[in-house]
XYZ file of C-alpha atoms in Angstrom:
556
model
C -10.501 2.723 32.202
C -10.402 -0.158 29.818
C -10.672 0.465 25.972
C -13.364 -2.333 24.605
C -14.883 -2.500 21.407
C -18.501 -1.167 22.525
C -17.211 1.724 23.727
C -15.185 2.434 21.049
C -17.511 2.064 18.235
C -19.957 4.612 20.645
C -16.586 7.138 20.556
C -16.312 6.906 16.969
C -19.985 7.623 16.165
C -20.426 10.574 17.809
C -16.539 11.589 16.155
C -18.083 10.331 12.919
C -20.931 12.298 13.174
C -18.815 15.889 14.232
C -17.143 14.616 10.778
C -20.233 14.652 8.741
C -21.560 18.032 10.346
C -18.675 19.769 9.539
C -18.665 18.692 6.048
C -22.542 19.547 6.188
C -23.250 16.388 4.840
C -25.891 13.723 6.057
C -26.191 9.918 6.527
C -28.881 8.176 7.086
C -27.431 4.800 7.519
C -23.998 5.055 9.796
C -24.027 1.272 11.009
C -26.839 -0.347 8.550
C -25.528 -1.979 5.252
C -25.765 0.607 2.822
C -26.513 -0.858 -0.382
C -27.466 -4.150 -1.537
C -23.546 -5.428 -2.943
C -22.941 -5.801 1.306
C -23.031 -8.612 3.357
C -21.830 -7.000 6.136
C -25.396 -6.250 8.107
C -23.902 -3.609 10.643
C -20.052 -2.962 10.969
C -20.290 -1.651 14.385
C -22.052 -5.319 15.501
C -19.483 -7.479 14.396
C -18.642 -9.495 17.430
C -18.248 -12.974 18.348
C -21.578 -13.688 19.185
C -22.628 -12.187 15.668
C -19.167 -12.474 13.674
C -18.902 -11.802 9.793
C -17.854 -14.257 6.897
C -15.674 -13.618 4.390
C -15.987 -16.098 1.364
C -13.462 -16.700 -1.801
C -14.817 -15.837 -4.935
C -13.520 -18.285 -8.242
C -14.900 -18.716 -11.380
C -17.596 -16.127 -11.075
C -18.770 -17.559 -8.554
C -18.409 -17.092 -4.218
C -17.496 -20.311 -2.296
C -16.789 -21.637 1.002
C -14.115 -23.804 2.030
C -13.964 -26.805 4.255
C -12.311 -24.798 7.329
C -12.621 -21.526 8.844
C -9.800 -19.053 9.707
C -10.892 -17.093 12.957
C -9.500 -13.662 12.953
C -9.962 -11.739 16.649
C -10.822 -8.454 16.843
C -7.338 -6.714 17.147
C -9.077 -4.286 20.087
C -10.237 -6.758 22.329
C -9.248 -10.302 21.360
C -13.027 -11.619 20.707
C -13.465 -13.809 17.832
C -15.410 -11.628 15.655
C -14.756 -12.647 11.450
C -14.557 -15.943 9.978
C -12.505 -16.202 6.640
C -13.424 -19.274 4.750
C -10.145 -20.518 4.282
C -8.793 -22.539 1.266
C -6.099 -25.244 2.129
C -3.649 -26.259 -0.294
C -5.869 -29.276 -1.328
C -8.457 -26.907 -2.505
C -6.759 -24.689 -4.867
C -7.101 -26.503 -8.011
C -10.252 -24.345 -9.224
C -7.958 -21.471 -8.685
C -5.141 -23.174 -10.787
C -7.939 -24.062 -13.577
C -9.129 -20.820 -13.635
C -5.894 -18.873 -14.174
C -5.044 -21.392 -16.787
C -8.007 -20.727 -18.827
C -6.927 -17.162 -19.413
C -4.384 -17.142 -22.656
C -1.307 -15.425 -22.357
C -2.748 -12.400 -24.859
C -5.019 -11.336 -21.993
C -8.516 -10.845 -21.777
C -8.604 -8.081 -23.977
C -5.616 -6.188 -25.832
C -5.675 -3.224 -29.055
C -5.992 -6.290 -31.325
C -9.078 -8.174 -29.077
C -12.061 -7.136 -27.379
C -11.316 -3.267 -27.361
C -14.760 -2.585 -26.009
C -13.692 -3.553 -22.472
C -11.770 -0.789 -22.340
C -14.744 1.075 -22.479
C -16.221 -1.528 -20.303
C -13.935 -0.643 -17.471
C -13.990 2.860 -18.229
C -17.779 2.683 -16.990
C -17.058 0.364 -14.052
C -14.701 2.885 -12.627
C -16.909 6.015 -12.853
C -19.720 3.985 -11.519
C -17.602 2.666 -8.195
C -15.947 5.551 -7.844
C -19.254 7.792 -7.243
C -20.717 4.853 -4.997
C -17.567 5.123 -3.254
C -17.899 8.743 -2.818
C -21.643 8.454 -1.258
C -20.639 9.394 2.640
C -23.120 6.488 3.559
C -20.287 4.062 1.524
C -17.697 5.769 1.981
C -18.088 5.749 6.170
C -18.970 1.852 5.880
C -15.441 1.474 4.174
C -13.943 3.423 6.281
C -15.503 2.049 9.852
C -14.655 -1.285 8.440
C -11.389 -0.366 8.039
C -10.791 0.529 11.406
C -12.708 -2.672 12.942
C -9.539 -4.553 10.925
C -6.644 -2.525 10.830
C -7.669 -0.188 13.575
C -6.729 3.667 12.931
C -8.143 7.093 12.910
C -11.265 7.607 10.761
C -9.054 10.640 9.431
C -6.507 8.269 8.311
C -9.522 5.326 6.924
C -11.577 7.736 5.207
C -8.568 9.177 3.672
C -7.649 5.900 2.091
C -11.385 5.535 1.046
C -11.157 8.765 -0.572
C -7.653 7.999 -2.165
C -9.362 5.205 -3.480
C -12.606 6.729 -4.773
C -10.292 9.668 -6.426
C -8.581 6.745 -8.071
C -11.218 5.380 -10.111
C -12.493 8.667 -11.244
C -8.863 9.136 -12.359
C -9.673 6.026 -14.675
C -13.254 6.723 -15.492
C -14.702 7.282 -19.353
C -11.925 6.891 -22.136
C -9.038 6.938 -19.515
C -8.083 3.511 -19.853
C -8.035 2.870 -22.987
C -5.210 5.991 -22.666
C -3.642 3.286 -21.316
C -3.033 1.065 -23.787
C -1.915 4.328 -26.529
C 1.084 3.130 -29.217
C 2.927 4.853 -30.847
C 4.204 4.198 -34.160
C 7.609 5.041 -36.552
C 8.028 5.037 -39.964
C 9.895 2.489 -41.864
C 12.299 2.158 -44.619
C 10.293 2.016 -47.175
C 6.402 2.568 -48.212
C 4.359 0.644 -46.894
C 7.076 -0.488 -43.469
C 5.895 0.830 -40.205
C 6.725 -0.142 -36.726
C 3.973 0.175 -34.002
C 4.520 0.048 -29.824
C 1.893 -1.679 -28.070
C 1.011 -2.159 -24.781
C 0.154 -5.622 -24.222
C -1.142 -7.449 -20.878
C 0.262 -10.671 -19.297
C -2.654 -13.075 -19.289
C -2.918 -14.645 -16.047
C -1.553 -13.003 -13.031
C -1.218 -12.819 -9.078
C -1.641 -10.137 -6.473
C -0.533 -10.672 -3.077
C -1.107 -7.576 -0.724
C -0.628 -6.726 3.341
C -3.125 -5.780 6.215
C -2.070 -2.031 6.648
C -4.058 -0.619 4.013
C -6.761 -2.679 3.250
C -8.371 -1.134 0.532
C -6.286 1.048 -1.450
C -3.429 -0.990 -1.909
C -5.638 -4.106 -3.163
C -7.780 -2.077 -5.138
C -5.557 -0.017 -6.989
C -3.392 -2.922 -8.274
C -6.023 -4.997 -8.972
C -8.063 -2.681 -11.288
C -4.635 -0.963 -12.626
C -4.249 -5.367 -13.530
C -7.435 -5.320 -14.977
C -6.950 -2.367 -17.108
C -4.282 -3.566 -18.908
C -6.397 -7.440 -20.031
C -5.304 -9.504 -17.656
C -7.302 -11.818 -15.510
C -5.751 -11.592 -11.873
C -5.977 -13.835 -8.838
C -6.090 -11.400 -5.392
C -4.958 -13.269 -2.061
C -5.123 -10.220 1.189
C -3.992 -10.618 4.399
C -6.386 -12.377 5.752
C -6.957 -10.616 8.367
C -8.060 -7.656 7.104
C -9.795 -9.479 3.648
C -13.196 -8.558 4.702
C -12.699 -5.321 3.200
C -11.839 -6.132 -0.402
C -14.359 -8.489 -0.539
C -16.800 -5.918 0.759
C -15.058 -3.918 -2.373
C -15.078 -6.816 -5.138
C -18.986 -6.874 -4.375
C -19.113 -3.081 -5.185
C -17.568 -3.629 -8.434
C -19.827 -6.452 -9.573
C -22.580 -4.227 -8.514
C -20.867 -1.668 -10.795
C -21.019 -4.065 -13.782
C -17.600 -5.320 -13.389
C -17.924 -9.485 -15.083
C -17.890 -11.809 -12.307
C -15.319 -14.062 -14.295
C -12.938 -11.422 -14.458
C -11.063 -11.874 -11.259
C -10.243 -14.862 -8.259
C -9.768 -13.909 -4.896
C -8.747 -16.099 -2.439
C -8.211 -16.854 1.409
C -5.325 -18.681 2.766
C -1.968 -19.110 4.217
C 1.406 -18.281 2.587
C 1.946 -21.847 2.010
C -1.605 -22.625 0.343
C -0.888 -19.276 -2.117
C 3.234 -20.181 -3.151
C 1.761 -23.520 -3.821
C -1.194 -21.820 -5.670
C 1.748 -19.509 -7.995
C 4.080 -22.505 -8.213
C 1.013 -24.662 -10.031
C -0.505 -22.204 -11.799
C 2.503 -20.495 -12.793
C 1.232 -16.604 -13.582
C 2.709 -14.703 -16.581
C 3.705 -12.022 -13.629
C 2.965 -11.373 -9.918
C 2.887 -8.351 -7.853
C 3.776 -8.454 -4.232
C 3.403 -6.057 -1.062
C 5.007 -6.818 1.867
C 8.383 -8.065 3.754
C 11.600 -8.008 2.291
C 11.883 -11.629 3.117
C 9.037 -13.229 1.492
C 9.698 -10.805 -1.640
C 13.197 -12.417 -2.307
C 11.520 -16.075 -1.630
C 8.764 -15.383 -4.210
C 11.297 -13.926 -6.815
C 13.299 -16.814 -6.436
C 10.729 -19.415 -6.357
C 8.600 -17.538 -9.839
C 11.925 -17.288 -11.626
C 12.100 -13.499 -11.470
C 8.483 -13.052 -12.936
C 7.704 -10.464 -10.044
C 6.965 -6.990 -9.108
C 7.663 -5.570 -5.836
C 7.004 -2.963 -3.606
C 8.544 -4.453 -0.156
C 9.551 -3.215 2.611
C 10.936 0.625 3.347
C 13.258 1.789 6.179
C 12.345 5.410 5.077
C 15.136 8.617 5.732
C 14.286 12.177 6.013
C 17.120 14.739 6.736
C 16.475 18.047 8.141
C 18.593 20.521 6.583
C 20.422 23.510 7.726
C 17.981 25.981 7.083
C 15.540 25.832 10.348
C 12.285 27.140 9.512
C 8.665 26.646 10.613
C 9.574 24.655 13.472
C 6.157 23.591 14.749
C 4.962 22.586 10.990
C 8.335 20.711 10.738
C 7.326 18.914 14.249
C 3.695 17.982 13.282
C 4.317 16.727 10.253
C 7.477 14.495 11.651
C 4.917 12.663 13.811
C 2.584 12.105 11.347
C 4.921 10.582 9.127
C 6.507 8.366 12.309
C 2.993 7.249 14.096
C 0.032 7.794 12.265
C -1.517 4.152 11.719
C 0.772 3.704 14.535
C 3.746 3.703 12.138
C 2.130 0.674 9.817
C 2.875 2.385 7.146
C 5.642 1.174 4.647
C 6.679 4.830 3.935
C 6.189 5.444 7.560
C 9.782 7.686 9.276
C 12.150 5.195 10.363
C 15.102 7.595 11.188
C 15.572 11.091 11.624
C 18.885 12.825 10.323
C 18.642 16.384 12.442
C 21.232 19.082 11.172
C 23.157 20.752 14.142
C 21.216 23.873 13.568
C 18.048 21.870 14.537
C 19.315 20.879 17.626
C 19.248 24.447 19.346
C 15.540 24.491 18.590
C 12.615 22.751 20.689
C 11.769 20.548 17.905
C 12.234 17.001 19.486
C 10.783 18.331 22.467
C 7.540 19.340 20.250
C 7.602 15.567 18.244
C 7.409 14.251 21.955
C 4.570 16.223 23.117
C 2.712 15.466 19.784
C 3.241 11.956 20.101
C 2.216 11.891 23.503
C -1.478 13.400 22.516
C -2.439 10.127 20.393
C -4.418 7.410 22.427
C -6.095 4.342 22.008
C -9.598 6.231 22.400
C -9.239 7.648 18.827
C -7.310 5.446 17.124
C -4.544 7.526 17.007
C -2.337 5.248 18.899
C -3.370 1.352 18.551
C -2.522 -2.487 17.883
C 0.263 -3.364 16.036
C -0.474 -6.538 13.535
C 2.447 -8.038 13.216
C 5.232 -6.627 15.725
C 4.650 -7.648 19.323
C 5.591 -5.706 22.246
C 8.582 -7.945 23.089
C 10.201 -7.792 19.852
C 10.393 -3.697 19.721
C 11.064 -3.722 23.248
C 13.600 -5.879 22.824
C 15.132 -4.198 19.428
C 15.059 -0.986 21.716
C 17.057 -2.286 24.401
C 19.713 -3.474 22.128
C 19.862 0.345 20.723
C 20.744 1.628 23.981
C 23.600 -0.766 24.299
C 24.876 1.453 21.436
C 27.723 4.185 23.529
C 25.726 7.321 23.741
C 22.127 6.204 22.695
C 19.235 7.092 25.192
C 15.418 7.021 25.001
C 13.713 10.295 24.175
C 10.289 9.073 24.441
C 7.939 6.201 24.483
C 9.682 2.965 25.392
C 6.423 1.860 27.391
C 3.576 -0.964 26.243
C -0.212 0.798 26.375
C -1.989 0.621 29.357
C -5.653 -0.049 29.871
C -6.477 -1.921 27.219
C -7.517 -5.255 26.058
C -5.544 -5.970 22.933
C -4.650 -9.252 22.865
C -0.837 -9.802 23.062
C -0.588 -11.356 19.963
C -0.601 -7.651 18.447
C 1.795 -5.031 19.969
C 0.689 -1.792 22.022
C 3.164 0.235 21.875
C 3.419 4.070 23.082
C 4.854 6.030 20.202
C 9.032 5.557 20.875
C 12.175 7.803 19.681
C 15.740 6.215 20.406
C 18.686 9.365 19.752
C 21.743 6.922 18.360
C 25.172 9.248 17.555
C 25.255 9.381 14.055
C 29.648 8.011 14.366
C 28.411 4.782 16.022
C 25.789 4.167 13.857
C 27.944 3.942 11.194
C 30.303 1.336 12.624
C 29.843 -2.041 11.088
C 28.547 -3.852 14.149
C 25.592 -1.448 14.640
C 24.671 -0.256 11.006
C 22.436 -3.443 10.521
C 20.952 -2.868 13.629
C 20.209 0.756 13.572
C 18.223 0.371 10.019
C 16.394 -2.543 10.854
C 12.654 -1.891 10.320
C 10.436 -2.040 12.979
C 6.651 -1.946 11.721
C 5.634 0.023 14.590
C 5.652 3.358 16.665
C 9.183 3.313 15.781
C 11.591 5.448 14.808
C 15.827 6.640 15.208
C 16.779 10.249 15.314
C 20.260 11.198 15.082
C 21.917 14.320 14.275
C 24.936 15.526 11.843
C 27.132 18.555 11.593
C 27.513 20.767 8.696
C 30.873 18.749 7.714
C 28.701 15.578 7.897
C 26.344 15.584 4.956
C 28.853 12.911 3.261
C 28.560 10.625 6.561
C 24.785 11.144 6.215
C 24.770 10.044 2.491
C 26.692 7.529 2.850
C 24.398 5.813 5.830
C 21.760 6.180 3.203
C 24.085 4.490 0.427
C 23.996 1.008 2.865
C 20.587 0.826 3.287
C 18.724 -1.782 1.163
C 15.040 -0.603 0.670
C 14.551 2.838 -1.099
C 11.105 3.506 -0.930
C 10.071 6.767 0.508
C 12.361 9.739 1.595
C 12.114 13.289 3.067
C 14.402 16.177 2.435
C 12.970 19.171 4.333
C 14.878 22.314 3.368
C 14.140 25.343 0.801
C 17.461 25.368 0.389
C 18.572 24.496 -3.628
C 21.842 23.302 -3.479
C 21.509 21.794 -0.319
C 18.133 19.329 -1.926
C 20.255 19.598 -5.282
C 23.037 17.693 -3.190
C 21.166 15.107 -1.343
C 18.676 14.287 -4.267
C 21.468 14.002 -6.690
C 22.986 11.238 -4.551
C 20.428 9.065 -3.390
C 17.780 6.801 -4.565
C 14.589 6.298 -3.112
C 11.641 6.442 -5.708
C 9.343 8.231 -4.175
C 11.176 11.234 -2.586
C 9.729 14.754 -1.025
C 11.880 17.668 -1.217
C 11.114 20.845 0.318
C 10.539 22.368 3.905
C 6.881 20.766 3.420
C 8.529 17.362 2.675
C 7.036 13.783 4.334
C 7.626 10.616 3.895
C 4.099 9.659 4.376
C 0.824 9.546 2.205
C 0.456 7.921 -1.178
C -2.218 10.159 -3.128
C -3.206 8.881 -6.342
C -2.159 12.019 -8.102
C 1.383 10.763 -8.192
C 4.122 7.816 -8.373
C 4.631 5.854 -5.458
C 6.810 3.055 -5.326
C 10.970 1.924 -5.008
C 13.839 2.383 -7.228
C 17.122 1.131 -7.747
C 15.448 -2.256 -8.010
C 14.431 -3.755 -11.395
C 11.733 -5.405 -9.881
C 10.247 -2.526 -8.329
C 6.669 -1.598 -8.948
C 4.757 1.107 -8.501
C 1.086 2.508 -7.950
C -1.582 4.632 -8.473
C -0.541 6.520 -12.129
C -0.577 5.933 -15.304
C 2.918 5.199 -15.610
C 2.835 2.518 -12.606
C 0.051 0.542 -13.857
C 1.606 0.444 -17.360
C 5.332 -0.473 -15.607
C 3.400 -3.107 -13.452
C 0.735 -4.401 -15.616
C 1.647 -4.821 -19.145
C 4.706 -5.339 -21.585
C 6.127 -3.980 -24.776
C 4.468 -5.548 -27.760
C 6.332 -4.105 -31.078
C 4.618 -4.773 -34.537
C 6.066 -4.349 -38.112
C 3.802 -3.870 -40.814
C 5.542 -4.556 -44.100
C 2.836 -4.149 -46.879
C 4.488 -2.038 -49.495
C 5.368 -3.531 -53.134
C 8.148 -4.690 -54.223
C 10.173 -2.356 -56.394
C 10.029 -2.666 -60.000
C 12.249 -5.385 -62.146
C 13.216 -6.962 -58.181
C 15.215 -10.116 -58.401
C 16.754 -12.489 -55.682
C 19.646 -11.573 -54.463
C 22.963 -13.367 -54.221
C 22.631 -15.025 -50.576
C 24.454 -13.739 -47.809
């Protein structure tokens, strides 16, 4: 049986609909646009005969372009959104616009404090439209039309989201901008901290998660006073602008923000005109070094993450250990950039059945739930072709996957991958001609397990001392001075310790983000979104009097 989109969308009704029954909650709209900030008529009817539109929004106002970017449906190849595109010829309302906003911000302690309060209100209101299960399934159904995955995994990102903004509701952001102050040398001298915004900025964020990533930076930007420009993958866009229209709706000033559509050309041209006080960027290693280079180091990043967890020697809980190892390698079907990428199994590991439960877990997940699906930007021939260079490695071998999808009609511009394990001996992958290889990241179904001996912890730390991206990490063991050991020498900024430890999912209740970079960012917290989206401002007031019978001094 083929997997099209028709039948899909029926599958994920009825699951959608065991999902609200459980939660004893009811729906009266499923499919139908809930509320009047959409545009989107029915998500489930988005097709090529009937496709969607997704416009650029500048100035307070929502525009068109002169040329459309056709995005196909990434389940069956139709042609089913239009994205009104903006060529490089096009951007200078974008460039006017971000020059119009001084450097002090929008608003800062000294200027316009009520917006604060302003946002403070936009937040609670969007955050309990977002929480409406009416909404909240249209975000999440259009989530998976775009970036197709479980509804678990979408509504969980919804409700990441939604949690966010009450985080940030009432007098929580102005907590934001709190300073602090120290007394001087004298009466009347006093030195106050201050956060202060950047003015104009950029945000430039990837297809995997289209809503929380966007939307978490963007209002953690706003926040702080600064007037930001939002460019999406295009691909997925249709959901933030779904979102932006929520806001407004919320009472969020239409001038406040840009978002555009268009190629990576069109937006460094866009950055290199307008020239923003700061930009933050999600995405590839590759283009994050390019933009730092070409913005002159004005540039946050959270880029890409070839993400470590070690089992330790204390074996435990084997089945828990097992689920949550293939939820962290192929859920999204591994799109995620704190998704596993390799495996470091202590000896004492290998006498269980663990791999053999990871393999029969991975093997449940099909393209008829979402479970398993497209890849956006990893075809099958480049993993297939990374894999068969692995197993040139001396004693590599496949312990699962290794096969495209069958049955389906995914175009092959996307991969379809079955979920795929490659064992690599821990001695070779430390020789110099196969390190880079081994740690390459594939964003995909795909991940490297090797295993170390009880004399090997220092061989282990040390592969993890090469590797160049230290995003997420895993250290799964109760055992104190074993995590004491392991944390103590590494690096990644967001790391789970523990025999509950993942590498996987970005709540809002906590950091998430690299380290050992200076131009890492982070998201979600209070502390990222004053990191990402303001500076230090320090003021001296100096209003005491002089002291009696003061002359000038002799200079110095």
């Amino acid at each position: 049986m083929r997997i099209t989109s028709p039948g899909l969308s029926q599958f994920l009704y009825r699951q959608t609909r065991f999902f609200r029954t459980s939660a004893s909650l009811r729906c009266e709209f499923p499919w139908e646009r809930p509320f009047d900030f959409s545009t989107v008529e029915a998500v489930d009817k988005i097709s090529g005969s009937k496709p969607a539109e997704v416009s650029n929004l500048v100035q307070g106002r929502w525009i068109g372009s002169s040329s459309w970017n056709t995005i196909l449906d990434p389940l069956n190849g139709e042609p089913f959104i239009k994205v009104a595109d903006v060529n490089e010829t096009e951007i200078d309302p974008f460039v006017d616009s971000l020059s119009k906003c001084p450097k002090h911000g929008l608003h800062n302690p000294f200027k316009s404090p009520e917006r604060y309060l302003l946002y403070g209100d936009v937040s609670s209101r969007a955050a309990t439209l977002l929480s409406m299960t009416g909404v909240s399934d249209f975000f999440a159904r259009l989530i998976q039309r775009v970036s197709p995955k479980s509804y678990q995994q979408a509504l969980a990102e919804v409700k990441v989201t939604a949690k966010f903004l009450k985080n940030f509701s009432g007098d929580q952001v102005r907590f934001l901008a709190r300073s602090f102050a120290v007394p001087g040398d004298h009466l009347g001298q006093q030195s106050h901290g201050f956060r202060w915004p950047y003015g104009p900025v950029a945000i430039i964020t990837p297809f995997n998660f289209p809503l929380e990533i966007p939307l978490l930076q963007l209002m953690g930007a706003l926040y702080m006073g600064n007037k930001p420009v939002l460019k999406v993958d295009s691909k997925v866009s249709i959901v933030m602008e779904q979102m932006i229209r929520l806001l407004h709706h919320c009472g969020l000033p239409l001038e406040d923000l840009d978002f555009i559509n268009c190629d990576g050309k069109t937006m460094n041209k866009l950055l290199i005109e307008a020239n923003p006080s700061m930009t933050l960027f999600t995405g590839s290693s590759r283009v994050a070094d390019k933009l730092a280079v070409d913005l002159k180091g004005r540039i946050k990043l959270e880029d890409a993450g070839f993400d470590w967890k070690i089992l330790g020697p204390d074996v435990q809980e084997e089945d828990y250990v097992a689920w949550v190892c293939d939820q962290d390698a192929y859920a999204c079907s591994g799109q995620k950039c704190s998704a596993q990428s390799i495996l470091f199994m202590h000896e004492n590991w290998s006498t269980t059945s663990l791999i053999s439960k990871i393999k029969n877990l991975a093997e449940r997940r099909k393209l008829t739930d979402l479970t398993i699906g497209p890849v956006l930007t990893v075809t099958n021939e480049v993993m297939l072709d990374h894999m068969n260079k692995l197993l040139k490695i001396p004693g590599s071998k496949l312990l699962f996957g290794g096969e495209p999808l069958k049955n389906h009609s995914i175009p092959p511009i996307y991969g379809a991958l079955k979920p795929t394990a490659v064992y690599i001996p821990l001695e070779e992958m430390m020789k110099d001609g196969n390190s880079e290889l081994v740690t390459k990241e594939i964003f995909g179904p795909f991940q490297i397990i090797t295993e170390y001996k009880r004399n090997q912890l220092s061989v282990v730390l040390d592969a993890l001392e090469r590797m160049h991206a230290h995003l997420t990490a895993a250290v799964v063991s109760n055992d104190p001075l074993f995590l004491q050991e392991v944390i103590g020498n590494t690096v990644n900024g967001t790391t789970y310790a523990g025999l509950r430890a993942r590498t996987t999912g970005a709540p809002q209740n906590h950091w998430f983000g690299p380290a050992g970079d200076p131009r890492g960012a982070g998201i979600g917290t209070p502390e990222a979104i004053k990191l990402v989206w303001s500076c230090h401002r320090e003021i001296i007031y100096d209003i005491g009097r002089l002291p009696l019978n003061w002359a000038t001094p002799q200079a110095t």
